[in-house]
Short mmCIF file of C-alpha atoms in Angstrom, two decimals:
data_model
loop_
_atom_site.label_atom_id
_atom_site.label_comp_id
_atom_site.label_asym_id
_atom_site.label_seq_id
_atom_site.Cartn_x
_atom_site.Cartn_y
_atom_site.Cartn_z
CA MET A 124 76.56 100.24 73.51
CA SER A 125 75.83 98.05 76.55
CA ILE A 126 77.05 99.07 80.00
CA ILE A 127 80.37 97.44 80.97
CA GLN A 128 79.95 95.49 84.21
CA ARG A 129 82.55 94.82 86.87
CA PRO A 130 84.30 91.42 86.73
CA ARG A 131 82.66 88.51 88.51
CA GLY A 132 83.66 88.14 92.13
CA THR A 133 84.57 91.82 92.60
CA ARG A 134 82.73 94.73 94.22
CA ASP A 135 82.32 98.47 93.94
CA PHE A 136 82.20 100.42 97.20
CA LEU A 137 79.93 103.46 97.23
CA PRO A 138 80.81 106.50 99.37
CA GLU A 139 78.94 105.44 102.53
CA GLU A 140 80.47 101.96 102.62
CA THR A 141 83.91 103.32 101.75
CA TRP A 142 83.58 105.74 104.67
CA ARG A 143 82.65 102.87 107.03
CA ARG A 144 85.61 100.82 105.85
CA SER A 145 87.94 103.80 106.30
CA LEU A 146 86.70 104.37 109.85
CA ALA A 147 87.29 100.72 110.74
CA ARG A 148 90.71 100.62 109.12
CA ASN A 149 91.81 103.91 110.72
CA ALA A 150 90.75 102.67 114.17
CA MET A 151 92.78 99.48 113.68
CA GLN A 152 95.74 101.39 112.31
CA GLU A 153 95.76 103.64 115.37
CA ILE A 154 95.91 100.59 117.65
CA LEU A 155 98.71 99.01 115.60
CA GLU A 156 100.76 102.20 115.76
CA HIS A 157 100.23 102.44 119.53
CA TRP A 158 101.53 98.88 119.88
CA GLY A 159 104.70 99.86 118.01
CA TYR A 160 103.94 98.30 114.61
CA GLN A 161 104.96 100.04 111.38
CA GLU A 162 103.11 99.81 108.08
CA VAL A 163 104.68 98.26 104.99
CA ALA A 164 103.34 97.72 101.47
CA THR A 165 104.27 95.14 98.85
CA PRO A 166 103.47 94.74 95.12
CA THR A 167 100.05 93.53 94.04
CA PHE A 168 101.77 90.85 91.92
CA GLU A 169 104.78 88.70 92.77
CA HIS A 170 106.84 85.93 91.21
CA LEU A 171 104.73 82.79 91.22
CA GLU A 172 107.40 80.78 93.04
CA LEU A 173 106.91 82.89 96.16
CA PHE A 174 103.52 81.24 96.68
CA THR A 175 104.33 77.76 95.38
CA GLU A 176 107.33 77.59 97.72
CA LYS A 177 105.13 78.59 100.65
CA SER A 178 101.98 76.60 99.92
CA GLY A 179 102.95 73.98 97.34
CA ALA A 180 101.96 73.45 93.70
CA SER A 181 98.30 72.88 94.65
CA VAL A 182 97.94 76.62 95.18
CA LEU A 183 97.97 77.04 91.37
CA GLU A 184 94.34 75.92 91.29
CA GLU A 185 93.32 78.78 93.57
CA ILE A 186 95.21 81.84 92.33
CA TYR A 187 95.47 84.19 89.37
CA ALA A 188 98.72 83.10 87.70
CA PHE A 189 100.00 84.09 84.26
CA GLN A 190 103.10 84.77 82.20
CA ASP A 191 103.96 88.38 81.53
CA LYS A 192 105.27 89.66 78.19
CA GLY A 193 108.79 88.69 79.23
CA GLY A 194 107.77 85.09 79.85
CA ARG A 195 108.05 85.39 83.64
CA ASP A 196 105.61 83.42 85.82
CA ILE A 197 103.64 85.97 87.82
CA ALA A 198 100.76 85.73 90.30
CA LEU A 199 98.38 88.22 91.84
CA ARG A 200 98.98 87.90 95.57
CA PRO A 201 96.49 85.50 97.24
CA GLU A 202 97.61 86.62 100.71
CA LEU A 203 100.12 88.97 102.31
CA THR A 204 102.27 86.94 104.71
CA ALA A 205 104.58 85.58 102.01
CA PRO A 206 105.16 88.99 100.36
CA VAL A 207 105.91 90.60 103.72
CA MET A 208 108.37 87.84 104.63
CA ARG A 209 110.01 88.24 101.21
CA LEU A 210 110.34 91.95 101.97
CA TYR A 211 111.86 91.12 105.36
CA VAL A 212 114.44 88.74 103.87
CA SER A 213 115.48 91.15 101.12
CA GLU A 214 115.33 94.45 103.02
CA LEU A 215 115.19 94.04 106.81
CA GLN A 216 116.93 90.79 107.68
CA ASN A 217 119.90 92.49 109.36
CA SER A 218 117.79 95.00 111.31
CA PRO A 219 117.59 94.74 115.12
CA LYS A 220 114.98 92.27 116.37
CA PRO A 221 112.17 92.06 117.00
CA ILE A 222 110.61 93.77 114.00
CA ARG A 223 106.95 94.73 114.18
CA LEU A 224 105.20 95.22 110.83
CA TYR A 225 101.60 95.57 109.70
CA TYR A 226 99.91 95.80 106.32
CA PHE A 227 96.59 96.27 104.56
CA GLY A 228 95.88 95.40 100.97
CA ASN A 229 93.75 93.65 98.40
CA CYS A 230 94.36 90.00 97.56
CA PHE A 231 93.03 87.72 94.84
CA ARG A 232 91.90 84.11 94.58
CA TYR A 233 90.40 82.30 91.64
CA GLU A 234 87.44 80.32 92.91
CA ARG A 235 83.70 80.23 92.56
CA PRO A 236 82.31 83.33 94.27
CA GLN A 237 79.93 82.65 97.14
CA LYS A 238 78.38 84.56 100.00
CA GLY A 239 81.09 86.34 101.95
CA ARG A 240 83.89 85.15 99.64
CA PHE A 241 85.05 87.17 96.65
CA ARG A 242 87.78 86.89 94.05
CA GLU A 243 89.15 90.22 95.25
CA PHE A 244 89.24 90.66 99.00
CA TRP A 245 91.07 92.73 101.61
CA GLN A 246 93.39 91.56 104.36
CA LEU A 247 94.82 93.40 107.33
CA GLY A 248 97.56 91.71 109.30
CA ALA A 249 100.63 92.02 111.49
CA GLU A 250 103.91 90.15 111.86
CA LEU A 251 106.20 90.13 114.91
CA ILE A 252 109.49 88.89 113.50
CA GLY A 253 112.28 87.46 115.63
CA GLY A 254 110.76 87.89 119.08
CA ALA A 255 110.76 85.61 122.13
CA ARG A 256 108.13 83.04 121.31
CA PRO A 257 105.62 82.86 124.19
CA ASP A 258 105.89 86.64 124.58
CA SER A 259 105.42 87.18 120.84
CA GLU A 260 102.50 84.75 120.68
CA ALA A 261 100.69 86.41 123.57
CA GLU A 262 101.28 89.89 122.13
CA ALA A 263 100.05 88.91 118.66
CA ILE A 264 96.87 87.26 119.97
CA ALA A 265 96.11 90.14 122.35
CA LEU A 266 96.68 92.61 119.51
CA ALA A 267 94.33 90.73 117.18
CA ASP A 268 91.71 90.76 119.94
CA GLN A 269 92.07 94.55 120.34
CA LEU A 270 91.74 95.10 116.58
CA ILE A 271 88.45 93.29 116.23
CA ARG A 272 87.11 94.95 119.37
CA SER A 273 87.78 98.33 117.74
CA ALA A 274 85.15 97.34 115.13
CA GLY A 275 82.62 96.58 117.87
CA ILE A 276 83.10 92.79 117.59
CA ARG A 277 83.65 90.35 120.43
CA GLY A 278 85.51 87.43 118.95
CA GLU A 279 85.73 83.85 120.17
CA ILE A 280 89.44 82.94 120.29
CA HIS A 281 90.46 79.29 119.90
CA LEU A 282 94.04 78.48 120.83
CA GLY A 283 95.95 75.38 119.74
CA TYR A 284 99.50 74.07 119.85
CA LEU A 285 100.97 72.30 116.85
CA GLY A 286 103.98 71.11 118.81
CA LEU A 287 102.07 68.36 120.56
CA ILE A 288 100.05 67.37 117.49
CA ARG A 289 103.17 67.05 115.35
CA ALA A 290 104.93 65.09 118.09
CA PHE A 291 102.06 62.64 118.15
CA LEU A 292 102.05 62.31 114.36
CA GLU A 293 105.73 61.38 114.48
CA ARG A 294 104.42 58.00 115.61
CA ILE A 295 102.69 57.25 112.30
CA GLN A 296 104.13 56.71 108.83
CA GLU A 297 105.62 59.85 107.33
CA ASP A 298 103.50 59.62 104.18
CA LYS A 299 100.33 59.56 106.34
CA ARG A 300 101.07 62.65 108.42
CA ALA A 301 99.86 65.31 105.98
CA ALA A 302 96.59 63.42 105.54
CA ALA A 303 96.16 63.17 109.31
CA MET A 304 96.72 66.93 109.71
CA ARG A 305 94.19 67.62 107.00
CA MET A 306 91.63 65.36 108.72
CA ILE A 307 92.11 67.22 112.00
CA ASP A 308 91.82 70.59 110.25
CA LYS A 309 88.68 69.54 108.33
CA LYS A 310 87.17 67.79 111.38
CA GLU A 311 86.97 64.46 109.56
CA ARG A 312 86.82 62.41 112.77
CA SER A 313 85.79 59.03 111.32
CA LEU A 314 88.55 59.09 108.71
CA LEU A 315 91.10 60.12 111.34
CA ALA A 316 89.97 57.31 113.63
CA GLU A 317 90.42 54.80 110.80
CA LEU A 318 93.89 56.11 110.01
CA LEU A 319 95.02 55.97 113.65
CA GLU A 320 93.64 52.48 114.09
CA ASP A 321 95.40 51.35 110.93
CA GLN A 322 98.65 52.76 112.35
CA ASP A 323 98.05 51.18 115.79
CA GLN A 324 98.02 54.65 117.35
CA ASP A 325 94.39 54.86 118.44
CA VAL A 326 95.06 54.25 122.13
CA LEU A 327 97.14 57.29 123.07
CA GLY A 328 94.24 59.75 123.06
CA LEU A 329 94.55 62.09 120.08
CA LEU A 330 90.85 61.84 119.26
CA GLU A 331 89.96 62.54 122.87
CA LEU A 332 92.37 65.47 122.94
CA ILE A 333 90.83 67.26 119.97
CA ASP A 334 87.35 66.66 121.39
CA LEU A 335 88.21 68.34 124.67
CA LYS A 336 88.29 72.13 125.15
CA GLY A 337 89.64 74.46 127.82
CA ASN A 338 91.54 73.25 130.90
CA ALA A 339 90.43 69.67 130.30
CA ALA A 340 92.20 69.75 126.94
CA LEU A 341 95.37 71.13 128.54
CA ASP A 342 95.33 68.39 131.21
CA LYS A 343 94.97 65.75 128.50
CA ALA A 344 97.79 67.39 126.53
CA ARG A 345 100.13 67.08 129.52
CA GLU A 346 99.19 63.42 129.87
CA ILE A 347 99.91 62.70 126.18
CA ALA A 348 103.15 64.70 126.26
CA GLN A 349 104.34 62.68 129.26
CA GLU A 350 103.57 59.40 127.52
CA LEU A 351 105.37 60.57 124.38
CA GLU A 352 108.39 61.56 126.46
CA LEU A 353 108.46 58.21 128.22
CA ASN A 354 108.20 56.47 124.88
CA LYS A 355 111.04 58.56 123.51
CA ALA A 356 113.24 57.78 126.51
CA ALA A 357 112.56 54.08 125.92
CA GLY A 358 113.54 54.44 122.26
CA GLY A 359 110.07 53.49 121.02
CA ALA A 360 108.03 54.86 118.15
CA GLY A 361 108.16 58.60 118.00
CA ALA A 362 111.80 58.94 118.99
CA ILE A 363 113.60 61.51 116.90
CA THR A 364 116.28 60.27 114.57
CA ASP A 365 118.78 62.11 112.40
CA PRO A 366 117.72 65.70 113.02
CA LYS A 367 118.88 68.19 110.44
CA PRO A 368 122.36 69.48 111.40
CA GLY A 369 122.47 72.98 112.85
CA LEU A 370 118.86 73.05 114.10
CA GLN A 371 118.16 73.21 117.81
CA ALA A 372 115.71 70.54 118.93
CA ASP A 373 113.61 73.07 120.82
CA GLY A 374 110.25 71.85 119.64
CA ARG A 375 109.47 74.69 117.27
CA ARG A 376 110.57 73.20 113.95
CA SER A 377 108.56 73.79 110.84
CA ALA A 378 106.78 70.81 109.36
CA ARG A 379 108.77 71.11 106.14
CA THR A 380 110.36 67.86 105.07
CA ALA A 381 113.66 67.00 106.80
CA ARG A 382 113.27 69.52 109.62
CA ALA A 383 113.69 68.12 113.10
CA VAL A 384 110.64 67.83 115.39
CA ASP A 385 111.13 67.17 119.07
CA SER A 386 108.65 64.78 120.68
CA GLN A 387 107.57 66.86 123.67
CA LEU A 388 107.79 70.07 121.71
CA ARG A 389 107.96 72.34 124.75
CA LEU A 390 104.45 72.20 126.15
CA ASP A 391 105.87 74.43 128.91
CA GLU A 392 106.19 77.24 126.35
CA PHE A 393 102.54 76.83 125.40
CA GLN A 394 101.63 77.05 129.09
CA GLU A 395 103.62 80.28 129.31
CA THR A 396 101.70 81.69 126.34
CA VAL A 397 98.45 80.78 128.12
CA ASP A 398 99.61 82.52 131.30
CA LEU A 399 100.66 85.67 129.42
CA LEU A 400 97.31 85.85 127.64
CA GLN A 401 95.59 85.80 131.02
CA ALA A 402 97.82 88.71 132.05
CA TYR A 403 96.64 90.57 128.93
CA GLY A 404 93.05 89.92 130.02
CA VAL A 405 92.24 87.98 126.83
CA ASP A 406 89.41 85.44 126.88
CA PHE A 407 90.16 82.28 124.90
CA HIS A 408 89.42 78.58 124.56
CA ILE A 409 92.19 75.97 124.44
CA ASP A 410 91.38 73.85 121.41
CA PHE A 411 93.96 71.42 120.01
CA GLU A 412 91.78 70.85 116.96
CA ILE A 413 93.08 74.20 115.66
CA VAL A 414 95.98 73.23 113.40
CA ARG A 415 95.59 75.88 110.62
CA GLY A 416 96.21 73.27 107.89
CA LEU A 417 99.40 74.95 106.67
CA ASP A 418 102.71 73.21 107.15
CA TYR A 419 104.84 76.29 107.83
CA TYR A 420 103.20 76.85 111.22
CA SER A 421 105.27 75.39 114.03
CA GLY A 422 104.10 76.44 117.50
CA THR A 423 101.01 78.08 118.94
CA VAL A 424 98.23 78.69 116.43
CA PHE A 425 94.91 80.45 116.84
CA GLU A 426 91.68 81.31 115.08
CA ILE A 427 89.03 83.88 115.97
CA TYR A 428 85.35 83.37 115.21
CA ALA A 429 82.40 85.76 115.31
CA GLN A 430 78.62 85.51 115.28
CA GLY A 431 76.47 86.76 112.42
CA LEU A 432 78.44 85.28 109.52
CA GLY A 433 76.69 81.96 109.04
CA ALA A 434 78.89 78.91 108.45
CA GLN A 435 81.93 81.04 107.49
CA ARG A 436 82.52 82.36 111.02
CA GLN A 437 86.30 82.74 111.03
CA ILE A 438 87.54 86.34 110.89
CA CYS A 439 91.19 85.88 111.90
CA GLY A 440 93.88 83.23 111.92
CA GLY A 441 97.55 83.11 112.78
CA GLY A 442 100.33 81.66 114.87
CA THR A 443 104.06 81.04 115.04
CA TYR A 444 105.81 80.03 111.84
CA GLU A 445 109.16 79.93 110.05
CA LEU A 446 109.22 81.14 106.44
CA ALA A 447 112.36 83.28 106.20
CA SER A 448 114.69 80.35 105.44
CA LEU A 449 112.30 79.12 102.76
CA PHE A 450 112.79 82.43 100.93
CA GLY A 451 116.59 82.40 101.14
CA GLY A 452 117.05 84.07 104.52
CA LYS A 453 118.30 83.02 107.92
CA GLU A 454 116.03 80.82 109.98
CA THR A 455 113.87 83.28 111.92
CA PHE A 456 110.71 82.48 113.82
CA SER A 457 107.83 84.91 113.55
CA THR A 458 104.34 85.22 114.96
CA GLY A 459 101.61 86.89 112.96
CA PHE A 460 98.00 86.90 111.90
CA GLY A 461 95.70 87.98 109.12
CA LEU A 462 92.26 89.54 109.56
CA GLY A 463 89.54 88.96 107.00
CA PHE A 464 88.64 92.63 106.64
CA ASP A 465 85.60 92.02 104.44
CA ARG A 466 84.03 89.57 106.90
CA ILE A 467 84.71 92.00 109.72
CA MET A 468 82.90 94.75 107.81
CA GLN A 469 79.84 92.51 107.41
CA ILE A 470 79.26 92.61 111.18
CA ALA A 471 81.21 95.68 112.31
CA ARG A 472 79.32 98.12 114.51
CA ILE A 473 80.47 101.54 113.34
CA VAL A 474 78.95 104.21 115.61
CA GLY A 475 78.17 107.68 114.29
CA GLU A 476 77.16 109.01 110.92
CA ARG A 477 78.94 110.91 108.21
CA ALA A 478 78.28 114.64 108.53
CA PRO A 479 77.20 116.24 105.25
CA PRO A 480 79.34 119.14 103.99
CA THR A 481 78.43 122.79 104.46
CA PHE A 482 77.28 124.46 101.24
CA LEU A 483 78.64 127.88 100.36
CA ILE A 484 75.91 129.78 98.51
CA TYR A 485 77.10 132.79 96.49
CA SER A 486 76.00 135.24 93.82
CA PRO A 487 77.90 135.24 90.48
CA ASP A 488 79.42 138.69 91.05
CA VAL A 489 81.36 137.55 94.17
CA LYS A 490 82.70 134.24 92.85
CA PRO A 491 86.43 135.06 93.47
CA ASP A 492 85.60 136.09 97.05
CA ALA A 493 83.45 132.96 97.49
CA ILE A 494 86.41 130.80 96.44
CA ARG A 495 88.63 132.46 99.06
CA ILE A 496 85.95 132.01 101.74
CA ALA A 497 85.52 128.34 100.78
CA LEU A 498 89.28 127.78 101.09
CA SER A 499 89.20 129.25 104.59
CA LEU A 500 86.16 127.20 105.66
CA ARG A 501 87.72 123.97 104.36
CA ARG A 502 90.46 124.27 106.96
CA SER A 503 87.90 123.41 109.64
CA VAL A 504 84.79 121.90 107.97
CA PRO A 505 83.93 120.05 104.75
CA THR A 506 82.65 122.72 102.36
CA VAL A 507 81.04 122.47 98.92
CA LEU A 508 81.15 125.30 96.36
CA ASP A 509 78.75 125.33 93.40
CA VAL A 510 80.43 124.59 90.06
CA MET A 511 77.27 124.45 87.93
CA GLY A 512 76.63 128.20 87.53
CA ARG A 513 73.31 127.90 89.36
CA SER A 514 71.33 130.74 90.90
CA MET A 515 71.43 131.23 94.65
CA LYS A 516 67.91 129.76 94.92
CA ALA A 517 69.00 126.67 92.97
CA GLN A 518 72.12 126.36 95.12
CA LEU A 519 70.00 126.35 98.27
CA LYS A 520 67.75 123.71 96.75
CA ALA A 521 70.79 121.56 95.94
CA ALA A 522 72.06 121.97 99.53
CA SER A 523 68.70 120.86 100.89
CA GLY A 524 68.61 117.87 98.55
CA ALA A 525 72.08 116.81 99.70
CA GLY A 526 70.98 116.84 103.35
CA ALA A 527 73.20 119.75 104.35
CA LYS A 528 72.71 120.96 107.92
CA TYR A 529 74.17 124.40 107.26
CA ALA A 530 74.68 126.79 104.39
CA VAL A 531 76.84 129.91 104.34
CA ILE A 532 75.41 132.66 102.13
CA VAL A 533 77.55 135.39 100.62
CA GLY A 534 76.62 138.20 98.25
CA ARG A 535 77.81 141.74 97.64
CA GLU A 536 75.84 143.04 100.62
CA GLU A 537 77.41 140.44 102.99
CA LEU A 538 80.92 141.26 101.76
CA ASP A 539 80.37 144.99 102.28
CA SER A 540 79.05 144.47 105.82
CA GLY A 541 81.84 142.02 106.76
CA LYS A 542 79.29 139.49 107.98
CA LEU A 543 78.05 136.38 106.18
CA LEU A 544 74.75 134.57 106.70
CA LEU A 545 74.83 131.17 108.44
CA ARG A 546 71.61 129.34 107.60
CA ASP A 547 70.26 126.38 109.56
CA MET A 548 68.82 124.26 106.76
CA SER A 549 66.35 122.39 108.98
CA SER A 550 64.75 125.43 110.62
CA GLY A 551 65.46 128.05 107.96
CA GLU A 552 66.83 130.43 110.59
CA GLN A 553 69.72 132.70 109.55
CA GLU A 554 72.31 134.55 111.59
CA ALA A 555 74.78 137.23 110.46
CA LEU A 556 78.29 136.32 111.63
CA THR A 557 81.88 137.04 110.71
CA LEU A 558 83.81 134.31 108.85
CA GLU A 559 85.82 133.61 112.02
CA GLU A 560 82.64 133.19 114.06
CA ILE A 561 81.18 130.83 111.45
CA GLU A 562 84.35 128.76 111.40
CA GLY A 563 84.23 128.49 115.20
CA ARG A 564 80.55 127.55 115.24
CA LEU A 565 80.80 124.93 112.48
CA GLY A 566 84.09 123.60 113.80
CA GLN A 567 82.42 122.78 117.13
CA THR A 568 79.66 120.81 115.43
CA VAL A 569 82.20 118.71 113.53
CA SER A 570 84.56 118.07 116.46
CA GLY A 571 81.66 117.12 118.69
CA ALA A 572 80.34 114.47 116.32
CA PRO A 573 81.07 110.82 117.11
CA ARG A 574 83.85 109.28 115.06
CA ARG A 575 82.88 105.57 115.18
#
C-alpha cells in the first residue's frame, strides 16, 4: 500500500518548528494579555452567508464551500474577523464598551498554492470593539507593532485614511467607484488616470496624493479636503444628498451601498491618530495609497511590511470598520488587525534553543521507584523514562543519541544509599546527589536558559 500524503497546500510541522511557533505565539499572547485583550475562539466552519455578506459573492471562488448532510451551505473560515464579529453580535453586544478581543486559528482558502501562501494558514488578530476612534486606531496600530517586534521583526507601517479617498470618489459616477478603489489598491495608475480623466476629475490631485508619502502626503490631503469642502459648500459635485436616516454624518460611514459619506470625512480625526501614534513611539509612513480593497473599512487603515519575504512582503493589515450591523447587530465601529502568522514565522528571529530532556536511567528491579523519581523530576525539568525494556547501557546510548545533557542513574545501590548519580553526558563525569539536590541543580539549568 502506498503512503498517504498530506493534501496539497497544507503542511506538517515537526517538533522543532512547532516549538518555534509556540514560542512566537506565547510571546504575542503575553503582550495581548498585558494590553487587556481576552482570547476568544470560533468554529472552524461557519454558515456560508457570513462570508458572502461581508465580502460579496466573489468570495465563493476563493473559499472551501459545501453543503452538509442537512443541505446547509457551509464554508471553512477564510479569515477570522467575520466570525469574531458574529460572536460579538450574538454573545457580547450588550456588554460594556470597549471590548478587547484576540484570537489565533487556522483558516482556509482555495487557490493555487505558491511560495508563502497555503490553502491552510494561521492568523492571529485583535479587535477593539466600540472604542473612541482615534484612540482605538492608535492603540491597535501600536499593539500590532509590539506583536511583530516580539518575533524579532521591525515592520514598515504604512498608514492611510479612507475617509478622504471615499470623499474624493463621491465626485465620480457611483458605478465607477468600486473600480477606482480597486485600481488604487492594485496600484494600476494608468487605468486610474484614464478613469479620472473620463470623469473630469483629474485636476484635483488624487494621483499626486497617492504618489506622495509622509508629511507631504498629509499636506496634500489637507489641500484636497479643503477644496472638497469648498465644493460641497457651493453645492457642486461631491455634495452629499439623501443620507440614510439615523446615521450621523461624521465621516466614518462604511462604503456599503446607501450609507452616508461625508465629504471632508474628519481629516482632523486622522491627524489625531497620527499624533497619538507619535506618543506611542511608533514609526510609520503616511500613505494614502493604502485602501485595503475591502468595502467595510471606513476610517484609518494600515498595512505592515517586512523584509525577507520577496514580493509578498505584507505581514499585517487592519483598520477601522463597521460590520456589526451587517450581521444583524447595532451599528458599532471597531478597529482591528490580522497578522499573517505563517509569513511572520518565515522571518522570525527566535533566540535560544530547545533544551533536551533529562534521561532517567534505571535497572529493571527498581522500575516502580524509577517511576516515582521521574514524577518528582518532571515537576522541575523535562524527564524521559525508558519504555522499551532496554538495559542500562542501552538507555545511556539512547540518551546520548538524543543529545541529552544530563542523565540521572538509579539502581538498587543508589536507592539504598539515598543518593542518585547525576551524569554529565558531554564529559562523562558523575556526581552522587540526593533527589532534592538533583532537582535544584537541573532546575537552575532550565530556568537560566533563554526563552526566545
